[in-house]
Coordinates of C-alpha atoms and ligand atoms in Angstrom, one line a residue:
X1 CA 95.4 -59.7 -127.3
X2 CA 92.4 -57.6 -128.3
X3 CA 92.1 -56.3 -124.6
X4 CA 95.5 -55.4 -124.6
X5 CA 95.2 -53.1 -128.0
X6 CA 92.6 -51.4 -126.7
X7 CA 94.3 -51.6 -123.4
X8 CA 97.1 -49.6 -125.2
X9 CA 94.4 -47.7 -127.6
X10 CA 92.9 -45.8 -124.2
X11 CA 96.9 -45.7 -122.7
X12 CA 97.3 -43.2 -125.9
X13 CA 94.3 -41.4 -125.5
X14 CA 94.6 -40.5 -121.8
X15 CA 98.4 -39.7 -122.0
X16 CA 99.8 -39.6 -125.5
X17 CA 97.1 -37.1 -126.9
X18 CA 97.0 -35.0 -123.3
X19 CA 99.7 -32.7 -124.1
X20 CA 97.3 -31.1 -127.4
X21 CA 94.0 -31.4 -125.4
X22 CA 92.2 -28.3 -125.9
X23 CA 95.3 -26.6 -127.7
X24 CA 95.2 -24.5 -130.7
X25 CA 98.3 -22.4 -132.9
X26 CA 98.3 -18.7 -132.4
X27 CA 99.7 -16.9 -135.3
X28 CA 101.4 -13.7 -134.3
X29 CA 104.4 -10.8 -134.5
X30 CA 106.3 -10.1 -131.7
X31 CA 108.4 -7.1 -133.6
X32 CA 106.6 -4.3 -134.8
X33 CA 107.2 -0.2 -135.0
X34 CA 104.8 2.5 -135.4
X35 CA 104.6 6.4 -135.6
X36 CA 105.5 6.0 -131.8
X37 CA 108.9 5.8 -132.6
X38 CA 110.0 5.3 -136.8
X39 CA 107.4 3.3 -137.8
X40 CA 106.0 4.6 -140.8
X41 CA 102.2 4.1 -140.4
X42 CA 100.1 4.9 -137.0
X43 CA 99.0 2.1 -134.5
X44 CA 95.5 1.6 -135.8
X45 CA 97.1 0.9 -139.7
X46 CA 99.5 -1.4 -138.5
X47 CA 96.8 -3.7 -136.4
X48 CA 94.2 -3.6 -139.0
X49 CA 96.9 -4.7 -141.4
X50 CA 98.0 -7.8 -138.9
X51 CA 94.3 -8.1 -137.9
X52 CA 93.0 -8.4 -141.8
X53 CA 95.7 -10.3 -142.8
X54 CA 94.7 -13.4 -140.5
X55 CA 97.4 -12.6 -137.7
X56 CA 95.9 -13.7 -133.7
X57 CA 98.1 -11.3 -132.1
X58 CA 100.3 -8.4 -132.1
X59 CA 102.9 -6.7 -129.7
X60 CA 103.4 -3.4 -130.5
X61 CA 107.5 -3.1 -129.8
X62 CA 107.9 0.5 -130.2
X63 CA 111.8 2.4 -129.7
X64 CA 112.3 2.9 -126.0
X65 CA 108.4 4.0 -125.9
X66 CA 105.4 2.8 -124.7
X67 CA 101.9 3.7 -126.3
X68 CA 100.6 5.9 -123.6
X69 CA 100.4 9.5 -122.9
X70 CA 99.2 12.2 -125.7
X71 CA 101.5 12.5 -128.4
X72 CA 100.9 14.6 -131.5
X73 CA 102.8 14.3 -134.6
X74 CA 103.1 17.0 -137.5
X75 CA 101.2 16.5 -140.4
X76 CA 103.1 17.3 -143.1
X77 CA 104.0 16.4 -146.9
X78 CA 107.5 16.2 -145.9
X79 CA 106.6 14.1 -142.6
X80 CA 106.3 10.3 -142.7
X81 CA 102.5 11.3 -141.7
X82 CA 101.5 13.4 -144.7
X83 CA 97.5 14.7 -145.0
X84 CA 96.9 11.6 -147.9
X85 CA 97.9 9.2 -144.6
X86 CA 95.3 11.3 -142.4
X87 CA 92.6 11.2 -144.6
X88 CA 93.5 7.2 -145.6
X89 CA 92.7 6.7 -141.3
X90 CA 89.5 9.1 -141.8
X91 CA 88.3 6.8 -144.5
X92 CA 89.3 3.9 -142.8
X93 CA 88.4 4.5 -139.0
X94 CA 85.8 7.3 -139.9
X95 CA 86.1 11.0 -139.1
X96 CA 85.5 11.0 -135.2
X97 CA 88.3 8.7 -134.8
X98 CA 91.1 10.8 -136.1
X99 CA 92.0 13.8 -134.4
X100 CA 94.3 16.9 -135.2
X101 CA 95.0 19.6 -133.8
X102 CA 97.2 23.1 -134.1
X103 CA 100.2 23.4 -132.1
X104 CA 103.3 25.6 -132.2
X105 CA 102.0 26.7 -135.7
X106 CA 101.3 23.1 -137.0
X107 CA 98.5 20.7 -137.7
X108 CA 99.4 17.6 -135.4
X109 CA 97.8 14.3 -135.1
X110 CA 97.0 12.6 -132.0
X111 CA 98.2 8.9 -132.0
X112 CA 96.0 6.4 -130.3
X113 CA 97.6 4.9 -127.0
X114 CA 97.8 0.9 -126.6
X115 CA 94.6 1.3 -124.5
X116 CA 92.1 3.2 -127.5
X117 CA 93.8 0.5 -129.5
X118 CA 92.4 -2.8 -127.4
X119 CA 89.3 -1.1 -127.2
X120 CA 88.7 -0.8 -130.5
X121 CA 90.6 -4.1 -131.7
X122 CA 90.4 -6.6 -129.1
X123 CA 87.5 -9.3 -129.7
X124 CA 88.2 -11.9 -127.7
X125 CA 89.1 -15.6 -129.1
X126 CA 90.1 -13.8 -132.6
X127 CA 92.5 -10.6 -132.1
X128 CA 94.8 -10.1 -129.1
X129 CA 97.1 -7.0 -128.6
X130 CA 99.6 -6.9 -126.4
X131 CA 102.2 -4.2 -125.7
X132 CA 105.8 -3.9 -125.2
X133 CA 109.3 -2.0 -125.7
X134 CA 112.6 -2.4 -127.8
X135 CA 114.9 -1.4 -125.6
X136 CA 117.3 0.2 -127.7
X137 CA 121.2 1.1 -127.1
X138 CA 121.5 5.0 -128.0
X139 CA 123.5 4.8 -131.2
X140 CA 124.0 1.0 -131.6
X141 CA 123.5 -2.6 -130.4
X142 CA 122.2 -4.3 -128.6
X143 CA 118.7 -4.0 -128.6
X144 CA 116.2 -6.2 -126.6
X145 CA 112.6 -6.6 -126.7
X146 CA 110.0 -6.7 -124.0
X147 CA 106.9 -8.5 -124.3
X148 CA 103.7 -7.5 -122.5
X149 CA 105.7 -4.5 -120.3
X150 CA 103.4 -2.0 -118.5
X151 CA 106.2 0.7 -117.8
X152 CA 109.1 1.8 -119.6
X153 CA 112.2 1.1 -119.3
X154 CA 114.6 2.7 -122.1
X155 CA 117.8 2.6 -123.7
X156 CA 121.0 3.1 -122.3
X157 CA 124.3 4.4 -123.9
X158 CA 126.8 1.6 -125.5
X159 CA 128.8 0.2 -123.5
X160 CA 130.0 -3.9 -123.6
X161 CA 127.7 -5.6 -125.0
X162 CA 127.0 -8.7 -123.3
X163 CA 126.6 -6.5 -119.9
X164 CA 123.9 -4.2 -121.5
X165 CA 122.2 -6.9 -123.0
X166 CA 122.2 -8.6 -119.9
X167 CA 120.8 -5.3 -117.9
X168 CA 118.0 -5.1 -120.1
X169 CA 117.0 -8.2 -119.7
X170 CA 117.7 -7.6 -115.8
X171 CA 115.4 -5.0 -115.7
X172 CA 112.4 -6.4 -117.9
X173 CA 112.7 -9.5 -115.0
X174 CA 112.6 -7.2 -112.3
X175 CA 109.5 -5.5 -113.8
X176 CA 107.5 -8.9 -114.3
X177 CA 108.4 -9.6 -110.5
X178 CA 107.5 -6.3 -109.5
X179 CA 104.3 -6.3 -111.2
X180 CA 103.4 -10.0 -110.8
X181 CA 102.7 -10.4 -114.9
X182 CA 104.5 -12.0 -117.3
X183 CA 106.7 -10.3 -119.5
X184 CA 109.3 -12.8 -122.5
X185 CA 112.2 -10.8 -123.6
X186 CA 114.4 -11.4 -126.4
X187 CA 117.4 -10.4 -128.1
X188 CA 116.5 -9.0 -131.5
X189 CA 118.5 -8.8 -134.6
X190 CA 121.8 -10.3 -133.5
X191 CA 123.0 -9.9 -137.0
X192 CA 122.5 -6.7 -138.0
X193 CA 125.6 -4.5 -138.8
X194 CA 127.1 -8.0 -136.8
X195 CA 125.9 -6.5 -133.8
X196 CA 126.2 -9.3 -131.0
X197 CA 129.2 -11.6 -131.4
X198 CA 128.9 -15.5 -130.8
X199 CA 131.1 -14.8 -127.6
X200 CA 128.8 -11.7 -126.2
X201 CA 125.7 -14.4 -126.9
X202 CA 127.0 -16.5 -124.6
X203 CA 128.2 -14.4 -121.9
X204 CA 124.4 -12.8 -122.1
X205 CA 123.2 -14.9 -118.4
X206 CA 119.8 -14.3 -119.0
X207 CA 119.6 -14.8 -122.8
X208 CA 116.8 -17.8 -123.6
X209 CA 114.7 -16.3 -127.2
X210 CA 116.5 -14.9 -129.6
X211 CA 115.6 -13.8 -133.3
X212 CA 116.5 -16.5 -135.5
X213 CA 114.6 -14.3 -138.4
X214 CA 114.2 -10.9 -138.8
X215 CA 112.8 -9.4 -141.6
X216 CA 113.9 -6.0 -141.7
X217 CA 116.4 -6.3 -145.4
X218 CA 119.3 -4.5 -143.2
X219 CA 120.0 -7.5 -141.0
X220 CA 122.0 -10.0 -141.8
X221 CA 120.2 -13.5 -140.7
X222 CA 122.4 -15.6 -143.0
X223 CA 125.2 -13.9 -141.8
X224 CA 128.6 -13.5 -144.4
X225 CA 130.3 -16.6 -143.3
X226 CA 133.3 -16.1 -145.7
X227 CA 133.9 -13.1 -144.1
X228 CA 133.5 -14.3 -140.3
X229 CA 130.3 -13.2 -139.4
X230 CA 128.0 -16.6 -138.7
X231 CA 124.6 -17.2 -139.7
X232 CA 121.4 -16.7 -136.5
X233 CA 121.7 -20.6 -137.1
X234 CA 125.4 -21.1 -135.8
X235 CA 125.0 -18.0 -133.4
X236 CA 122.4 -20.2 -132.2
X237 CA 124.2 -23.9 -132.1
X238 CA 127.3 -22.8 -131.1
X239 CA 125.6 -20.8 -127.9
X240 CA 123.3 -23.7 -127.0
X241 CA 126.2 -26.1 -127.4
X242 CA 128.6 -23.7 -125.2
X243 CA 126.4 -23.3 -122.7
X244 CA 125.1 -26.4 -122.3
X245 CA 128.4 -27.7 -121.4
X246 CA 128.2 -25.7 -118.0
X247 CA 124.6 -25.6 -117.4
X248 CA 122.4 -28.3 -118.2
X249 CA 119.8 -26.5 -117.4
X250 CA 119.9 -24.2 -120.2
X251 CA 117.9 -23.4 -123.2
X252 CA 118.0 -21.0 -126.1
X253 CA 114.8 -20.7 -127.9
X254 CA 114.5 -19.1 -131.5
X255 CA 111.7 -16.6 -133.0
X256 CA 110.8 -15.4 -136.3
X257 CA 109.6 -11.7 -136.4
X258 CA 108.9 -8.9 -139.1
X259 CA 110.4 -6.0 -136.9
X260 CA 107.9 -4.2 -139.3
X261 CA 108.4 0.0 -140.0
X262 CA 107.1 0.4 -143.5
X263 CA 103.6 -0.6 -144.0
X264 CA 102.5 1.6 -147.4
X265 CA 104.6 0.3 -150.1
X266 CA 105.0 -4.3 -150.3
X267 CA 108.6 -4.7 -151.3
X268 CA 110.5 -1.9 -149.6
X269 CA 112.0 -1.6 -146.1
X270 CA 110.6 -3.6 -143.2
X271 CA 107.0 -4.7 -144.1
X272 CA 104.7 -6.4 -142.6
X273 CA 104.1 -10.3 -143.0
X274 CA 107.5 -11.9 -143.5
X275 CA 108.3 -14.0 -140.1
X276 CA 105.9 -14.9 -137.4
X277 CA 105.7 -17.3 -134.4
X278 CA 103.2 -19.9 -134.0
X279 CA 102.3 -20.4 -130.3
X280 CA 100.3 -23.6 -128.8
X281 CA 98.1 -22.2 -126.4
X282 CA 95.3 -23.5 -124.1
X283 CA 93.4 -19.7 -125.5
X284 CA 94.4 -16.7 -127.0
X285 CA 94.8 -14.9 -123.7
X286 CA 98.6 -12.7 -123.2
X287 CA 99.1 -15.0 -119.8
X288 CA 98.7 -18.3 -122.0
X289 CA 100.3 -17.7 -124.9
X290 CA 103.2 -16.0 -122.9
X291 CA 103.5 -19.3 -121.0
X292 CA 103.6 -21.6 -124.0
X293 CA 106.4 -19.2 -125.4
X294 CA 108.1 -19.8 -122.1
X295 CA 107.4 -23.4 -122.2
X296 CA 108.9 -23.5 -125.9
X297 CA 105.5 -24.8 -127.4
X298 CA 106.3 -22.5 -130.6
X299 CA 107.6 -22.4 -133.5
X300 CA 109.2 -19.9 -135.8
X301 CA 107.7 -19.4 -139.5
X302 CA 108.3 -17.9 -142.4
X303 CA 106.2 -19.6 -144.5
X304 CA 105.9 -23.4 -143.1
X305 CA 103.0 -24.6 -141.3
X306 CA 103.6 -27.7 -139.2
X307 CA 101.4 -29.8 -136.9
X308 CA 101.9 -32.7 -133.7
X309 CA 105.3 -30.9 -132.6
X310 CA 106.1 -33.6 -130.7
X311 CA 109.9 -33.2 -128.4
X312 CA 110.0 -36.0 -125.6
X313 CA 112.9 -38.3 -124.5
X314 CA 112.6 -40.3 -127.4
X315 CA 113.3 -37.8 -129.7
X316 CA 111.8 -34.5 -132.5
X317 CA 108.4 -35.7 -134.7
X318 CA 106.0 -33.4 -136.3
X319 CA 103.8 -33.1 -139.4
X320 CA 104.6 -30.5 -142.5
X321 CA 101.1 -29.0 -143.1
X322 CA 102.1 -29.4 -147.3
X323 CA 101.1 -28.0 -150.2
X324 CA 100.8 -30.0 -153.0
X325 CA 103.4 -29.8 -155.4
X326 CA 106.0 -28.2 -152.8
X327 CA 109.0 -30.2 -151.5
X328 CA 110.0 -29.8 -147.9
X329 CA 113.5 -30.7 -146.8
X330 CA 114.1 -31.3 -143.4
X331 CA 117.2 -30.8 -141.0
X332 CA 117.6 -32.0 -137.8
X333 CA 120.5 -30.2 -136.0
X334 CA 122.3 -30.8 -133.3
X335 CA 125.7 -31.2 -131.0
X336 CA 126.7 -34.5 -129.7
X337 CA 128.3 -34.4 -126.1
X338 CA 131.6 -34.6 -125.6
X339 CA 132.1 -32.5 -128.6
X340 CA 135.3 -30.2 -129.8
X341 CA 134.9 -27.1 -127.9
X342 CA 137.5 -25.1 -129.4
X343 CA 137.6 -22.3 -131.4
X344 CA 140.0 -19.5 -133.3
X345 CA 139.4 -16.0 -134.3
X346 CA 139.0 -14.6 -137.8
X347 CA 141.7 -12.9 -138.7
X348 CA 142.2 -9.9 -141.1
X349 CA 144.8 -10.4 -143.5
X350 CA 147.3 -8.7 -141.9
X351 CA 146.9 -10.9 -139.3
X352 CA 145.0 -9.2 -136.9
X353 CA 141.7 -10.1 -135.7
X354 CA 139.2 -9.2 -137.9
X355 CA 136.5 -6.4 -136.1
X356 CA 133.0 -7.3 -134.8
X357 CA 133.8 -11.2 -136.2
X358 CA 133.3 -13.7 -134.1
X359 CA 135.7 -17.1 -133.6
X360 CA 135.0 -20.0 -135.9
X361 CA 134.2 -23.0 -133.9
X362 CA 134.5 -27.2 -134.5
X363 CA 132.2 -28.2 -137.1
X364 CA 131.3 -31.1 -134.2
X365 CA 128.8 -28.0 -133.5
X366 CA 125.7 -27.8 -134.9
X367 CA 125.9 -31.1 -136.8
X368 CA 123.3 -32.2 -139.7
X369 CA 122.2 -35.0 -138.1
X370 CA 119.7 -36.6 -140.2
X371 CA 117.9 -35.2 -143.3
X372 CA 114.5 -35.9 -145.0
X373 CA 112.0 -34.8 -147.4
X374 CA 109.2 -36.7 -145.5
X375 CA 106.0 -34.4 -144.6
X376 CA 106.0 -36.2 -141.3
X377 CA 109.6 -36.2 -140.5
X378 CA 110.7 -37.8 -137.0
X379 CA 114.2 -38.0 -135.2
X380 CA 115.2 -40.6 -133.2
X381 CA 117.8 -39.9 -130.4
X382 CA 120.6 -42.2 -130.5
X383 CA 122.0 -41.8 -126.8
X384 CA 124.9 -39.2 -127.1
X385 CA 123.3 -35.8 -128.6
X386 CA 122.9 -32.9 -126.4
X387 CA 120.2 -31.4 -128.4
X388 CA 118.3 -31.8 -131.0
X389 CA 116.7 -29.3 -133.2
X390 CA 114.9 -29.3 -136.6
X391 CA 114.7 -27.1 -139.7
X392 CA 112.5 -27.3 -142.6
X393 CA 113.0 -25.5 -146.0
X394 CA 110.8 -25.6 -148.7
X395 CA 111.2 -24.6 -152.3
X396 CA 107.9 -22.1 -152.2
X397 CA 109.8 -18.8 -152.9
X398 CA 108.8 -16.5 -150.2
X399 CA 106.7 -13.9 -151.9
X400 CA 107.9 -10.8 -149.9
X401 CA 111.8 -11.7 -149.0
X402 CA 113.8 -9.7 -146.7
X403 CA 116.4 -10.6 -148.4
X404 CA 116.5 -12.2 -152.4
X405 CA 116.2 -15.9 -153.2
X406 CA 114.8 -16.9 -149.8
X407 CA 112.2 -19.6 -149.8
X408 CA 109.2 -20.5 -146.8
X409 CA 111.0 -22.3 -144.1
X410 CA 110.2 -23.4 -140.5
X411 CA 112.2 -23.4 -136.9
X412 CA 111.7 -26.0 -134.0
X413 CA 112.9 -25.2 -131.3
X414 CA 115.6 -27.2 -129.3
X415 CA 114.7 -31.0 -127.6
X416 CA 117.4 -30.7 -124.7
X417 CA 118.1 -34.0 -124.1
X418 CA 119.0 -33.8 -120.2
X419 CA 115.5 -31.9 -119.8
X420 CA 113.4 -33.8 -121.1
X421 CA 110.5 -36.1 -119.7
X422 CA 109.5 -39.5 -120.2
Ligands
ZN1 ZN1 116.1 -3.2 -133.3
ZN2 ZN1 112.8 -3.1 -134.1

């Protein structure tokens, strides 16, 4: 008996604890804008505030830009780079870092590239940047993010929105191939001004990450549901559900980010700090943590910390890093096969259907499953789900909400029942 427990005991350490060996979480924003595009802060401000503020890794996700090249920008009290910003980076970065210079009649300042940033960033094991692009439609949606690029790609005009989304992400693809690197793209902001319908998301081929949270205060993440337009929740249940019914191979994966532009004044516009991803990485290296995002060992935060995410065949577990005196609740989510697939569009009240709204589907979609207030919740498949997912909500209030009343809360991404090992 004894020999079997221990039997067992050295079963769990060899294969149970394997997939955490040597593991750690990566804290980090996959979303941010700078004086490279309509950011309001140069490069070096943003990364010292992520760096200071105890974040492992930044992308810099600039409009249809990357960070290379010399660029000047005016200097100017009317400018979003007035002479009280310059001399702020003097005093912070020193003299010799910052330099100006006249040009057709005006003092400009140089911004760094992605290159001067690493250099003067980057230690390794404790601050990674990485460098990217949000491709952005010229005068709408969709826009796209690229993660770890190395040449630009751009925006292209509006056109239908599924097929742009999809060329992006084409594109970003053909780069990684071409270059032999890994680059993760995601569709940002599917809520804001309603800008990718639940029907666009799933014509999207390529679409696997998504923003489940944005914090920028003009996009809608909890969509107006009385009106039509669903929450990043059901864009994401009802997509995963519809898809999944054709392809079993497919996955949709979820992200927090700040999509940060205003970095002088907590409070107003998109700041810094409000959603984040935490990545499970063998190190903080671009190529591992890019893998573990493409492996789904991640989680999307906005305030949670969680532990053990375990997703195997038998079903969702992980531990609520708590803090005392906070209550968690937990959701698991998910859509059992065989399941209503049906849906009707929104209609104005004149009858006709109501713009930009997408078609409300079964509530067999995106079902509650179980619930719990346990700090080590667990879900247990019972045979017929096609996924499972789990989210946790706490009743901390988020100290810096994109949007009023929100508390902390937590994302796991989707167990896919027909992908999953042993
Ligand atoms: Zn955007
Ligand atoms: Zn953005």
């Amino acid at each position: 008996m004894i020999r079997a427990i221990i039997f067992c005991m050295l079963i769990f350490l060899l294969f149970g604890a394997r997939e955490t060996v040597g593991q750690e979480w990566f804290k980090g924003n996959l979303h941010m804008h700078t004086l490279w595009s309509d950011g309001d802060a140069a490069p070096e401000y943003a990364a010292a505030w992520y760096k200071d503020n105890g974040w492992d890794f930044i992308c810099f996700t600039d409009h249809n830009i990357l960070l290379e090249g010399e660029t000047f920008k005016p200097i100017a009290d009317e400018s979003v780079l007035t002479p009280d910003c310059v001399d702020a980076l003097r005093e912070q970065f020193g003299d010799d870092w910052v330099e100006t210079r006249e040009q057709l009649g005006r003092l400009r300042m140089r911004l760094k590239t992605f290159e001067e940033l690493r250099a003067h960033f980057e230690a390794p094991g404790s601050f990674l940047l990485m460098q990217g692009e949000e491709l952005t439609t010229l005068g709408g949606s969709p826009h796209v993010n690229a993660i770890n690029s190395v040449e630009r790609i751009g925006g292209l005009t509006q056109d239908d929105i599924a097929v742009v989304t999809d060329e992006y992400m084409a594109s970003i693809e053909a780069q990684a191939e071409a270059h032999g690197r890994p680059i993760v793209h995601f569709l940002c902001h599917p809520n804001w001004s309603d800008a990718v319908t639940i029907e666009e998301a799933i014509k999207i081929e390529r679409l696997r990450y998504f923003e489940v949270y944005n914090g920028h205060p003009a996009v809608n993440n909890w969509g107006h549901e009385e009106h039509g337009y669903p929450t990043t929740d059901r864009i994401w249940d009802v997509v995963l559900s519809m898809r999944l019914k054709s392809d079993p191979g497919y996955f949709l994966y979820g992200l927090a980010t700040d999509d940060a532009h205003n970095y002088h004044r907590m409070g107003r516009g998109a700041n810094p700090g409000r959603g984040w991803v935490m990545v499970r990485a063998e190190a903080l290296e671009t190529e591992a943590l890019l893998a573990a995002i493409k492996a789904g060992e991640f989680y999307a935060s906005t305030g949670v910390s969680l532990d053990n995410i375990t997703r195997n065949a038998s079903g969702i577990s992980f531990d609520i890093i708590a803090t005392p005196g906070v209550s968690y609740t937990t959701r698991f989510i998910g859509t059992r096969r065989g399941f209503n697939t049906e849906s009707e569009p929104v209609l104005c009240e004149d009858g006709e259907p109501k713009p930009r709204a997408s078609r409300q589907y079964s509530d067999e979609i995106g079902v509650v499953l179980a619930e719990t207030t346990d700090t080590s919740p667990s879900y247990t498949f019972t045979g017929d789900e096609l996924y499972v997912r789990a989210k946790v909500v706490s009743d901390t209030p988020h100290p810096n909400p994109f949007r009023e009343g929100d508390t902390e809360m937590a994302w796991v991404q989707p167990a896919i029942v027909g992908q999953l090992q042993e």
